[in-house]
Each structure stands twice: as C-alpha cells, then as structure tokens.
C-alpha cells in the first residue's frame, strides 16, 4: 500500500487525485491539506486546513507527497519531501521554478524521486525515461495558447476575468487558468523543464498545439522526434506519478486518432510577453525565476480581483524583474526574502495606481 499525503486536496488537481486514489486498491490517503476550505468530505486519517504543511507531513510520514498546492506556498512541502528522500509527485510547479537550485540540492541529499504531474513534464519524463541526455537534441513543450490565442494586443486591452477563465481545453484552478491566458504558465513550465531535465534553455522550445493532444515532444540527435499524445485529462499524469513505475488503468477512452487535428504554431511572444520574460529570468538564473514567479502571482491575483487590467500583468512582472537583484539564494530564508521583495514591488505599484 502506498500512503499518499495530498496537499491542496480541495483544488482541481486535488479532487482528481482523490478520484485516482479511491479507484486504486494499492493507494491510500494518509493525510490531506487545504488552505482554507473545509475538508469534511475528504476521507483521510490526518487533515489540516491552513497552517504549516511540514508539520502535517512529519506526523503522516507518507510514502509519496502529492504537492497540489497553488503558488509559492508549496515551497516548504517540496523541500521537505526532497530533503527526506520521500517521493514527490509535483503539480506545484511554482516551488520548483522559484527554488530550483535548492530543490535539486535537497533531492541530491535525500535521494528520492521527483515525479512531475504537469502534463507536459509528465510526457517529457516518459519520453526521456531510460535515455541518456547525450542522445537528446532538444525538448519541445507544447501549449494550447489559451483562450486569447490569435488576438492582437489591442484586442486584449479590455478582456474580462470571465473571458480569461474560459480555457479552451483544460478545466483548472483560477490562477493557472489566468497564467495560461497570459502564457506565464508556459514560461513557468519552461523553467520547470530546465530544472527537471537539466537541459539549457536554448535546448527547450515552446510550440502551440491548440487542441492539447500532443503533450510534448523530444527531438533526438539522429533526427527522430518522439511525441506523447493523449486527451487533455490530468487524471492520466496524476495516476502515472502516483503509481510509478507501474501504470494503472484510468477511466479514459482510448485516443480516437481519426478524429484528431494536430496543428502547430509558434507562440506570439510580442503579444504575450510573459513567456519571453520567463525565458530571460531563467537564463539569468539566481533568484530571477523566483522574482518572476512572485511578481506573476501577485499580478495574476490582482487581475482576478479586478484590480489590474490583463495587459498590466506582464508590465508588472517586467517592472519587478527590472528592479530585482537576482542574487542566488544560499538557503530557504534568502529565497523567501527574494520572493517577498518581488511581491512588495508589485504591491507598491498596485497601491500607487
Ligand atoms: N489544475 C490543473 O489541471 C493543473 C495542471 C498542471 C499543473 N497544475 C498545478 O497544480 C497546482 C494546483 O493547481 P489547481 O488548478 O489544482 O489549483 P486550485 O484548484 O486553485 O487548488 C489549489 C489548492 O491549493 C490549496 N492551497 C492554497 N494555498 C494553500 C496553503 N497555503 N496551504 C495548503 N493548501 C493550500 C487550496 O486550498 P483552498 O481550497 O482552501 O484554497 C486548494 O486545495 C498549481 O501549482 C498548478 O500550476 C494544475
């Protein structure tokens, strides 16, 4: 029996994870946590609403931590699992983006597995399994392009929260859905892929695939390109991470190949500048990715609260990055400081506006 601690049990990933665990006789929840929503309908021996997630993990001593918290708030749980060699099924990409170096150092000390839940990274993980990186030419991350793909900047000036939340292919929590509309999500995923797979940024490409059937691709040095296909349904990568290295059945129908349209397009970096800003932050390294993430979290939340227009999200992040010092974080305290500094920069801008 694998004992799973589910952090973010009330969210989009959390609910789907509960479905997977309930359907699998070899999995059980040993702990569940949320930020503020009640957990009355979640069946787990240990439950915690708010508070320090690592205290819950200490009590639960799980075999796997599924970190499905949204945002940088997941950082301590990510580091806790990696430091102790407990398998980490990671949906909370923000913790790896912000704390990549610290997280990888903790994994090297702890020796546990880091299993991506993000669908693109789960696809890349599967495509790369058992393959030396010397065979790999580059990684290709795919993205749908979000609800505003094809629009001009002028057409984005007055978009509403409701329009931004109408994602064409995925049903997800509000923060990641806004990030998908701005392409900040693809930027976070680019940095996440760099830390997960150890390739330099110039060898990680981003391509739009509007129907979200191709979850990512690997180009090999001999000219072959491998692709991972499937319906856009997070239960597959959640199930894969929780049952790894096995593969369990899921309720999904087999892919109907004759009904598919598979078109690809380059992302529009001028209209959606957050993807290029993320690449720049990743290439600069240090705490620039942390600042990118923190600024984006504050700006996306302000957009969701009706305090910032859509196009101002990228402007706020660019401004925060221009003022960040980017010095590498030697420990988690320095990382928390870098995160707080970037948040302050955006919040100051919001209070002036
Ligand atoms: N949804 C997807 O399809 C998808 C796909 C790929 C990756 N991801 C990633 O998975 C993560 C979760 O996304 P989501 O869409 O599931 O978000 P969501 O629906 O907004 O759910 C977020 C969850 O995190 C909990 N939470 C927030 N702050 C917390 C804290 N301080 N301590 C404990 N729990 C806290 C929330 O609890 P409350 O209900 O109490 O607020 C909720 O259970 C994100 O990092 C996202 O980027 C999601």
Short mmCIF file of C-alpha atoms and ligand atoms in Angstrom, two decimals:
data_model
loop_
_atom_site.label_atom_id
_atom_site.label_comp_id
_atom_site.label_asym_id
_atom_site.label_seq_id
_atom_site.Cartn_x
_atom_site.Cartn_y
_atom_site.Cartn_z
CA UNK A 1 0.00 0.00 0.00
CA UNK A 2 1.39 3.42 -0.98
CA UNK A 3 0.48 6.10 1.57
CA UNK A 4 -0.16 9.46 -0.07
CA UNK A 5 -0.15 12.88 1.58
CA UNK A 6 -2.32 15.11 -0.60
CA UNK A 7 -1.62 18.82 -0.24
CA UNK A 8 -4.21 21.00 -1.97
CA UNK A 9 -6.95 18.38 -1.62
CA UNK A 10 -9.79 20.81 -2.38
CA UNK A 11 -8.36 22.05 -5.67
CA UNK A 12 -8.69 20.92 -9.26
CA UNK A 13 -5.70 18.56 -9.07
CA UNK A 14 -6.59 17.54 -5.52
CA UNK A 15 -10.12 16.41 -6.44
CA UNK A 16 -8.90 14.42 -9.42
CA UNK A 17 -6.17 12.86 -7.27
CA UNK A 18 -8.80 11.69 -4.76
CA UNK A 19 -10.68 10.01 -7.62
CA UNK A 20 -7.49 8.20 -8.70
CA UNK A 21 -6.63 7.10 -5.16
CA UNK A 22 -10.17 5.84 -4.49
CA UNK A 23 -10.14 3.76 -7.66
CA UNK A 24 -6.78 2.09 -6.94
CA UNK A 25 -6.55 -0.64 -4.27
CA UNK A 26 -2.81 -0.05 -3.80
CA UNK A 27 -3.14 3.64 -2.90
CA UNK A 28 -4.48 5.30 0.25
CA UNK A 29 -4.59 8.84 1.60
CA UNK A 30 -2.72 9.18 4.88
CA UNK A 31 -3.10 12.97 5.06
CA UNK A 32 -4.92 15.80 3.30
CA UNK A 33 -4.49 19.56 3.49
CA UNK A 34 -6.13 22.69 2.13
CA UNK A 35 -5.50 26.41 2.56
CA UNK A 36 -8.86 27.48 4.00
CA UNK A 37 -11.62 25.27 2.51
CA UNK A 38 -13.10 22.62 4.82
CA UNK A 39 -12.04 19.01 4.30
CA UNK A 40 -15.21 17.40 5.70
CA UNK A 41 -15.83 15.29 2.61
CA UNK A 42 -12.21 14.10 2.32
CA UNK A 43 -11.56 10.66 3.83
CA UNK A 44 -8.08 10.77 5.39
CA UNK A 45 -6.86 9.97 8.92
CA UNK A 46 -4.95 13.25 9.21
CA UNK A 47 -6.39 16.53 7.92
CA UNK A 48 -5.22 20.10 8.16
CA UNK A 49 -6.77 23.36 6.99
CA UNK A 50 -4.11 26.08 6.77
CA UNK A 51 -1.01 26.07 8.93
CA UNK A 52 2.42 24.55 8.43
CA UNK A 53 2.30 21.76 5.86
CA UNK A 54 5.59 20.26 7.03
CA UNK A 55 4.09 19.62 10.50
CA UNK A 56 1.38 17.56 8.86
CA UNK A 57 3.97 15.70 6.78
CA UNK A 58 6.07 14.96 9.89
CA UNK A 59 3.05 13.40 11.55
CA UNK A 60 1.92 11.50 8.45
CA UNK A 61 5.32 10.11 7.31
CA UNK A 62 3.92 9.41 3.81
CA UNK A 63 5.47 7.30 1.05
CA UNK A 64 4.52 9.96 -1.52
CA UNK A 65 3.79 13.67 -1.17
CA UNK A 66 1.46 14.93 -3.88
CA UNK A 67 2.04 18.67 -3.78
CA UNK A 68 -1.02 20.18 -5.48
CA UNK A 69 -0.97 23.46 -3.57
CA UNK A 70 -1.15 26.52 -5.80
CA UNK A 71 1.73 29.02 -5.69
CA UNK A 72 4.94 29.56 -3.75
CA UNK A 73 3.11 28.47 -0.57
CA UNK A 74 4.08 24.92 -1.63
CA UNK A 75 7.84 25.52 -1.26
CA UNK A 76 8.32 24.08 2.24
CA UNK A 77 6.46 20.86 1.40
CA UNK A 78 8.52 20.40 -1.78
CA UNK A 79 11.78 20.85 0.12
CA UNK A 80 10.57 18.64 2.98
CA UNK A 81 9.93 15.69 0.64
CA UNK A 82 13.11 16.12 -1.41
CA UNK A 83 15.32 16.50 1.67
CA UNK A 84 13.97 13.29 3.21
CA UNK A 85 14.02 11.12 0.11
CA UNK A 86 10.22 10.83 0.11
CA UNK A 87 8.83 10.56 -3.43
CA UNK A 88 7.45 13.91 -4.57
CA UNK A 89 4.63 13.98 -7.13
CA UNK A 90 4.87 17.62 -8.12
CA UNK A 91 1.96 19.61 -9.50
CA UNK A 92 3.06 22.74 -7.61
CA UNK A 93 5.40 23.98 -10.35
CA UNK A 94 5.87 27.36 -8.62
CA UNK A 95 8.02 25.79 -5.89
CA UNK A 96 10.43 24.25 -8.40
CA UNK A 97 10.55 27.41 -10.52
CA UNK A 98 11.27 29.63 -7.54
CA UNK A 99 13.56 27.29 -5.63
CA UNK A 100 15.05 25.12 -8.40
CA UNK A 101 18.66 25.06 -7.18
CA UNK A 102 17.71 24.50 -3.54
CA UNK A 103 15.23 21.80 -4.55
CA UNK A 104 17.75 19.90 -6.68
CA UNK A 105 20.38 20.11 -3.94
CA UNK A 106 17.80 18.73 -1.47
CA UNK A 107 16.95 15.91 -3.88
CA UNK A 108 20.65 15.03 -4.26
CA UNK A 109 20.95 14.78 -0.48
CA UNK A 110 17.63 12.97 0.03
CA UNK A 111 17.80 10.64 -2.97
CA UNK A 112 14.03 10.38 -3.53
CA UNK A 113 12.15 10.65 -6.79
CA UNK A 114 10.78 13.85 -8.30
CA UNK A 115 7.81 12.83 -10.42
CA UNK A 116 6.23 15.60 -12.49
CA UNK A 117 2.44 15.89 -12.55
CA UNK A 118 2.27 18.78 -15.01
CA UNK A 119 1.04 17.04 -18.18
CA UNK A 120 3.83 18.35 -20.42
CA UNK A 121 6.55 17.37 -17.97
CA UNK A 122 4.97 14.00 -17.30
CA UNK A 123 5.06 13.47 -21.08
CA UNK A 124 8.73 14.51 -21.29
CA UNK A 125 9.58 12.34 -18.28
CA UNK A 126 8.04 9.33 -20.05
CA UNK A 127 9.71 10.13 -23.39
CA UNK A 128 13.12 10.52 -21.75
CA UNK A 129 12.93 7.51 -19.47
CA UNK A 130 15.94 5.23 -19.81
CA UNK A 131 17.59 7.57 -22.32
CA UNK A 132 20.94 9.33 -21.82
CA UNK A 133 20.78 13.09 -22.31
CA UNK A 134 23.60 12.81 -24.87
CA UNK A 135 21.00 11.32 -27.27
CA UNK A 136 18.71 14.32 -26.88
CA UNK A 137 18.84 17.27 -29.24
CA UNK A 138 16.11 19.34 -27.57
CA UNK A 139 12.79 19.30 -25.74
CA UNK A 140 9.59 20.75 -27.21
CA UNK A 141 6.99 21.90 -24.68
CA UNK A 142 3.53 22.25 -26.15
CA UNK A 143 0.80 24.65 -25.08
CA UNK A 144 -2.74 25.34 -26.23
CA UNK A 145 -2.14 29.10 -26.42
CA UNK A 146 -5.04 29.71 -24.03
CA UNK A 147 -8.35 31.49 -24.72
CA UNK A 148 -6.73 34.53 -26.37
CA UNK A 149 -4.54 32.76 -28.93
CA UNK A 150 -4.56 34.72 -32.21
CA UNK A 151 -5.62 38.03 -30.65
CA UNK A 152 -3.72 41.29 -31.09
CA UNK A 153 -2.57 43.47 -28.17
CA UNK A 154 -5.38 45.94 -28.86
CA UNK A 155 -7.91 43.14 -28.61
CA UNK A 156 -6.55 42.20 -25.17
CA UNK A 157 -6.88 45.64 -23.59
CA UNK A 158 -10.39 45.10 -22.19
CA UNK A 159 -10.65 41.34 -21.72
CA UNK A 160 -12.55 40.31 -18.61
CA UNK A 161 -11.76 37.81 -15.89
CA UNK A 162 -14.59 35.64 -17.15
CA UNK A 163 -13.08 35.54 -20.65
CA UNK A 164 -9.63 34.74 -19.27
CA UNK A 165 -11.08 31.86 -17.24
CA UNK A 166 -12.72 30.25 -20.30
CA UNK A 167 -9.83 27.94 -21.19
CA UNK A 168 -10.42 26.09 -24.47
CA UNK A 169 -9.04 22.65 -23.49
CA UNK A 170 -8.33 22.34 -19.73
CA UNK A 171 -10.53 22.83 -16.62
CA UNK A 172 -8.17 24.05 -13.90
CA UNK A 173 -7.96 26.34 -10.87
CA UNK A 174 -8.23 30.12 -11.45
CA UNK A 175 -4.55 31.06 -11.04
CA UNK A 176 -3.17 28.57 -13.57
CA UNK A 177 -6.02 29.40 -15.96
CA UNK A 178 -5.06 33.09 -15.94
CA UNK A 179 -1.41 32.04 -16.33
CA UNK A 180 -2.44 30.03 -19.39
CA UNK A 181 -4.16 33.07 -20.88
CA UNK A 182 -1.06 35.27 -20.42
CA UNK A 183 1.39 32.44 -21.34
CA UNK A 184 3.04 32.92 -17.92
CA UNK A 185 2.16 29.29 -17.34
CA UNK A 186 4.23 28.20 -20.34
CA UNK A 187 7.04 30.40 -19.02
CA UNK A 188 6.85 28.70 -15.61
CA UNK A 189 6.84 25.34 -17.38
CA UNK A 190 9.93 26.27 -19.38
CA UNK A 191 11.84 26.93 -16.15
CA UNK A 192 10.31 23.82 -14.57
CA UNK A 193 11.55 21.72 -17.52
CA UNK A 194 15.04 23.18 -17.21
CA UNK A 195 15.28 22.12 -13.56
CA UNK A 196 13.59 18.74 -14.04
CA UNK A 197 15.56 17.56 -17.05
CA UNK A 198 18.82 19.51 -16.79
CA UNK A 199 18.89 20.94 -20.32
CA UNK A 200 19.96 24.53 -21.03
CA UNK A 201 17.21 26.95 -22.07
CA UNK A 202 18.36 27.14 -25.69
CA UNK A 203 17.51 23.43 -25.99
CA UNK A 204 13.92 23.84 -24.74
CA UNK A 205 11.48 25.12 -27.33
CA UNK A 206 7.82 26.10 -26.89
CA UNK A 207 5.26 25.38 -29.61
CA UNK A 208 1.49 25.89 -29.62
CA UNK A 209 -0.75 22.90 -30.31
CA UNK A 210 -4.27 24.27 -29.84
CA UNK A 211 -6.17 21.02 -29.19
CA UNK A 212 -3.77 19.93 -26.37
CA UNK A 213 -3.48 16.40 -27.72
CA UNK A 214 0.30 16.40 -28.11
CA UNK A 215 1.58 16.87 -24.55
CA UNK A 216 5.21 17.46 -25.53
CA UNK A 217 7.96 16.11 -27.78
CA UNK A 218 11.62 15.14 -27.61
CA UNK A 219 13.91 15.69 -30.58
CA UNK A 220 16.73 13.14 -30.66
CA UNK A 221 20.18 13.75 -32.15
CA UNK A 222 19.59 11.35 -35.07
CA UNK A 223 16.65 13.42 -36.38
CA UNK A 224 13.85 11.34 -34.85
CA UNK A 225 11.19 13.21 -32.86
CA UNK A 226 9.12 11.41 -30.21
CA UNK A 227 5.71 12.75 -29.21
CA UNK A 228 3.38 11.94 -26.29
CA UNK A 229 -0.32 12.01 -27.24
CA UNK A 230 -3.47 11.80 -25.17
CA UNK A 231 -6.70 13.58 -24.34
CA UNK A 232 -6.24 16.63 -22.11
CA UNK A 233 -7.13 14.99 -18.80
CA UNK A 234 -5.00 15.44 -15.70
CA UNK A 235 -6.06 12.11 -14.25
CA UNK A 236 -3.50 10.44 -16.54
CA UNK A 237 -0.36 12.26 -15.31
CA UNK A 238 -1.68 12.19 -11.70
CA UNK A 239 -2.20 8.44 -11.94
CA UNK A 240 1.21 7.94 -13.56
CA UNK A 241 3.01 9.87 -10.80
CA UNK A 242 1.14 8.08 -8.01
CA UNK A 243 1.55 4.57 -9.40
CA UNK A 244 5.06 4.97 -10.88
CA UNK A 245 6.80 2.82 -12.02
CA UNK A 246 3.59 0.85 -12.62
CA UNK A 247 0.78 2.10 -14.84
CA UNK A 248 -2.76 1.75 -13.56
CA UNK A 249 -5.94 1.73 -15.61
CA UNK A 250 -7.87 5.02 -15.74
CA UNK A 251 -11.47 5.64 -16.92
CA UNK A 252 -10.20 7.33 -20.11
CA UNK A 253 -11.28 6.11 -23.52
CA UNK A 254 -8.51 5.16 -25.97
CA UNK A 255 -7.46 8.04 -28.20
CA UNK A 256 -9.62 8.22 -31.33
CA UNK A 257 -6.90 9.01 -33.88
CA UNK A 258 -9.18 9.62 -36.86
CA UNK A 259 -10.94 12.49 -35.05
CA UNK A 260 -7.78 14.47 -34.33
CA UNK A 261 -6.44 17.72 -35.76
CA UNK A 262 -2.80 18.25 -34.95
CA UNK A 263 -1.64 21.70 -35.98
CA UNK A 264 1.35 23.52 -34.54
CA UNK A 265 2.21 27.21 -34.42
CA UNK A 266 4.88 29.44 -32.92
CA UNK A 267 3.79 31.43 -29.83
CA UNK A 268 3.27 35.17 -30.31
CA UNK A 269 5.94 36.48 -27.97
CA UNK A 270 5.24 40.16 -28.67
CA UNK A 271 1.54 39.93 -27.73
CA UNK A 272 2.17 37.59 -24.78
CA UNK A 273 5.48 38.85 -23.35
CA UNK A 274 5.45 36.74 -20.17
CA UNK A 275 6.84 33.70 -21.97
CA UNK A 276 9.92 35.63 -23.17
CA UNK A 277 10.28 37.27 -19.74
CA UNK A 278 10.30 33.84 -18.10
CA UNK A 279 12.97 32.62 -20.50
CA UNK A 280 15.08 35.68 -19.75
CA UNK A 281 14.61 35.19 -15.98
CA UNK A 282 15.54 31.52 -16.31
CA UNK A 283 18.66 32.28 -18.34
CA UNK A 284 19.80 34.91 -15.86
CA UNK A 285 19.34 32.36 -13.06
CA UNK A 286 19.86 33.20 -9.39
CA UNK A 287 16.59 34.38 -7.85
CA UNK A 288 15.28 35.90 -11.11
CA UNK A 289 12.93 32.91 -11.62
CA UNK A 290 11.74 33.36 -8.02
CA UNK A 291 11.07 37.05 -8.70
CA UNK A 292 9.27 36.21 -11.95
CA UNK A 293 7.02 33.77 -10.12
CA UNK A 294 6.32 36.03 -7.14
CA UNK A 295 5.52 39.07 -9.29
CA UNK A 296 3.29 36.98 -11.52
CA UNK A 297 1.41 35.53 -8.53
CA UNK A 298 0.62 38.99 -7.19
CA UNK A 299 -0.27 40.44 -10.60
CA UNK A 300 -2.45 37.47 -11.61
CA UNK A 301 -4.29 37.68 -8.25
CA UNK A 302 -4.81 41.41 -8.79
CA UNK A 303 -6.26 40.74 -12.25
CA UNK A 304 -8.59 38.09 -10.78
CA UNK A 305 -9.68 40.61 -8.13
CA UNK A 306 -10.46 43.24 -10.77
CA UNK A 307 -7.58 45.48 -9.63
CA UNK A 308 -5.38 45.21 -12.72
CA UNK A 309 -6.13 45.04 -16.46
CA UNK A 310 -4.97 41.94 -18.33
CA UNK A 311 -2.10 43.62 -20.19
CA UNK A 312 -0.77 45.14 -16.96
CA UNK A 313 0.08 41.67 -15.58
CA UNK A 314 3.10 41.40 -17.90
CA UNK A 315 4.04 45.05 -17.29
CA UNK A 316 4.07 44.47 -13.53
CA UNK A 317 6.25 41.38 -13.89
CA UNK A 318 8.67 43.15 -16.26
CA UNK A 319 8.97 46.02 -13.81
CA UNK A 320 9.60 43.71 -10.85
CA UNK A 321 12.28 41.81 -12.80
CA UNK A 322 13.97 45.08 -13.77
CA UNK A 323 14.25 46.01 -10.08
CA UNK A 324 15.10 42.57 -8.66
CA UNK A 325 18.72 41.99 -7.62
CA UNK A 326 18.55 38.35 -8.67
CA UNK A 327 21.35 37.25 -6.32
CA UNK A 328 21.31 33.46 -5.84
CA UNK A 329 19.65 32.21 -2.66
CA UNK A 330 22.05 30.26 -0.45
CA UNK A 331 19.24 28.94 1.75
CA UNK A 332 15.47 28.97 2.05
CA UNK A 333 15.47 32.18 4.12
CA UNK A 334 17.19 34.05 1.28
CA UNK A 335 14.70 32.56 -1.16
CA UNK A 336 11.79 33.75 1.00
CA UNK A 337 13.37 37.22 1.04
CA UNK A 338 13.67 37.30 -2.76
CA UNK A 339 10.05 36.19 -3.07
CA UNK A 340 8.86 38.84 -0.60
CA UNK A 341 10.89 41.60 -2.29
CA UNK A 342 9.31 40.90 -5.70
CA UNK A 343 5.83 40.79 -4.15
CA UNK A 344 6.44 44.16 -2.47
CA UNK A 345 7.49 45.72 -5.78
CA UNK A 346 4.26 44.70 -7.49
CA UNK A 347 2.09 45.59 -4.49
CA UNK A 348 3.66 49.07 -4.31
CA UNK A 349 2.81 49.58 -7.97
CA UNK A 350 -0.77 48.46 -7.30
CA UNK A 351 -1.23 50.86 -4.40
CA UNK A 352 0.13 53.80 -6.47
CA UNK A 353 -2.15 53.05 -9.43
N1 LIG B 1 -5.43 22.15 -12.50
C1 LIG B 1 -4.67 21.61 -13.40
O1 LIG B 1 -5.16 20.98 -14.35
C2 LIG B 1 -3.18 21.72 -13.30
C3 LIG B 1 -2.37 21.21 -14.33
C4 LIG B 1 -1.00 21.26 -14.21
C5 LIG B 1 -0.41 21.82 -13.08
N2 LIG B 1 -1.21 22.34 -12.10
C6 LIG B 1 -0.58 22.94 -10.92
O2 LIG B 1 -1.09 22.33 -9.75
C7 LIG B 1 -1.19 23.26 -8.67
C8 LIG B 1 -2.63 23.31 -8.20
O3 LIG B 1 -3.44 23.79 -9.25
P1 LIG B 1 -5.04 23.71 -9.18
O4 LIG B 1 -5.51 24.09 -10.52
O5 LIG B 1 -5.44 22.40 -8.59
O6 LIG B 1 -5.34 24.90 -8.16
P2 LIG B 1 -6.68 25.17 -7.33
O7 LIG B 1 -7.84 24.48 -7.94
O8 LIG B 1 -6.74 26.63 -7.12
O9 LIG B 1 -6.39 24.46 -5.93
C9 LIG B 1 -5.34 24.91 -5.10
C10 LIG B 1 -5.29 24.07 -3.85
O10 LIG B 1 -4.22 24.54 -3.03
C11 LIG B 1 -4.74 24.76 -1.71
N3 LIG B 1 -3.91 25.75 -1.04
C12 LIG B 1 -3.68 27.03 -1.42
N4 LIG B 1 -2.84 27.62 -0.54
C13 LIG B 1 -2.55 26.68 0.41
C14 LIG B 1 -1.75 26.66 1.56
N5 LIG B 1 -1.07 27.74 1.96
N6 LIG B 1 -1.67 25.52 2.30
C15 LIG B 1 -2.37 24.41 1.92
N7 LIG B 1 -3.14 24.37 0.81
C16 LIG B 1 -3.23 25.49 0.07
C17 LIG B 1 -6.16 25.19 -1.94
O11 LIG B 1 -6.92 25.11 -0.76
P3 LIG B 1 -8.26 26.03 -0.59
O12 LIG B 1 -9.36 25.34 -1.36
O13 LIG B 1 -8.51 26.02 0.86
O14 LIG B 1 -7.92 27.39 -1.13
C18 LIG B 1 -6.57 24.17 -2.99
O15 LIG B 1 -6.80 22.92 -2.40
C19 LIG B 1 -0.68 24.60 -9.25
O16 LIG B 1 0.67 24.76 -8.95
C20 LIG B 1 -0.87 24.43 -10.76
O17 LIG B 1 0.04 25.20 -11.50
C21 LIG B 1 -2.57 22.30 -12.18
#
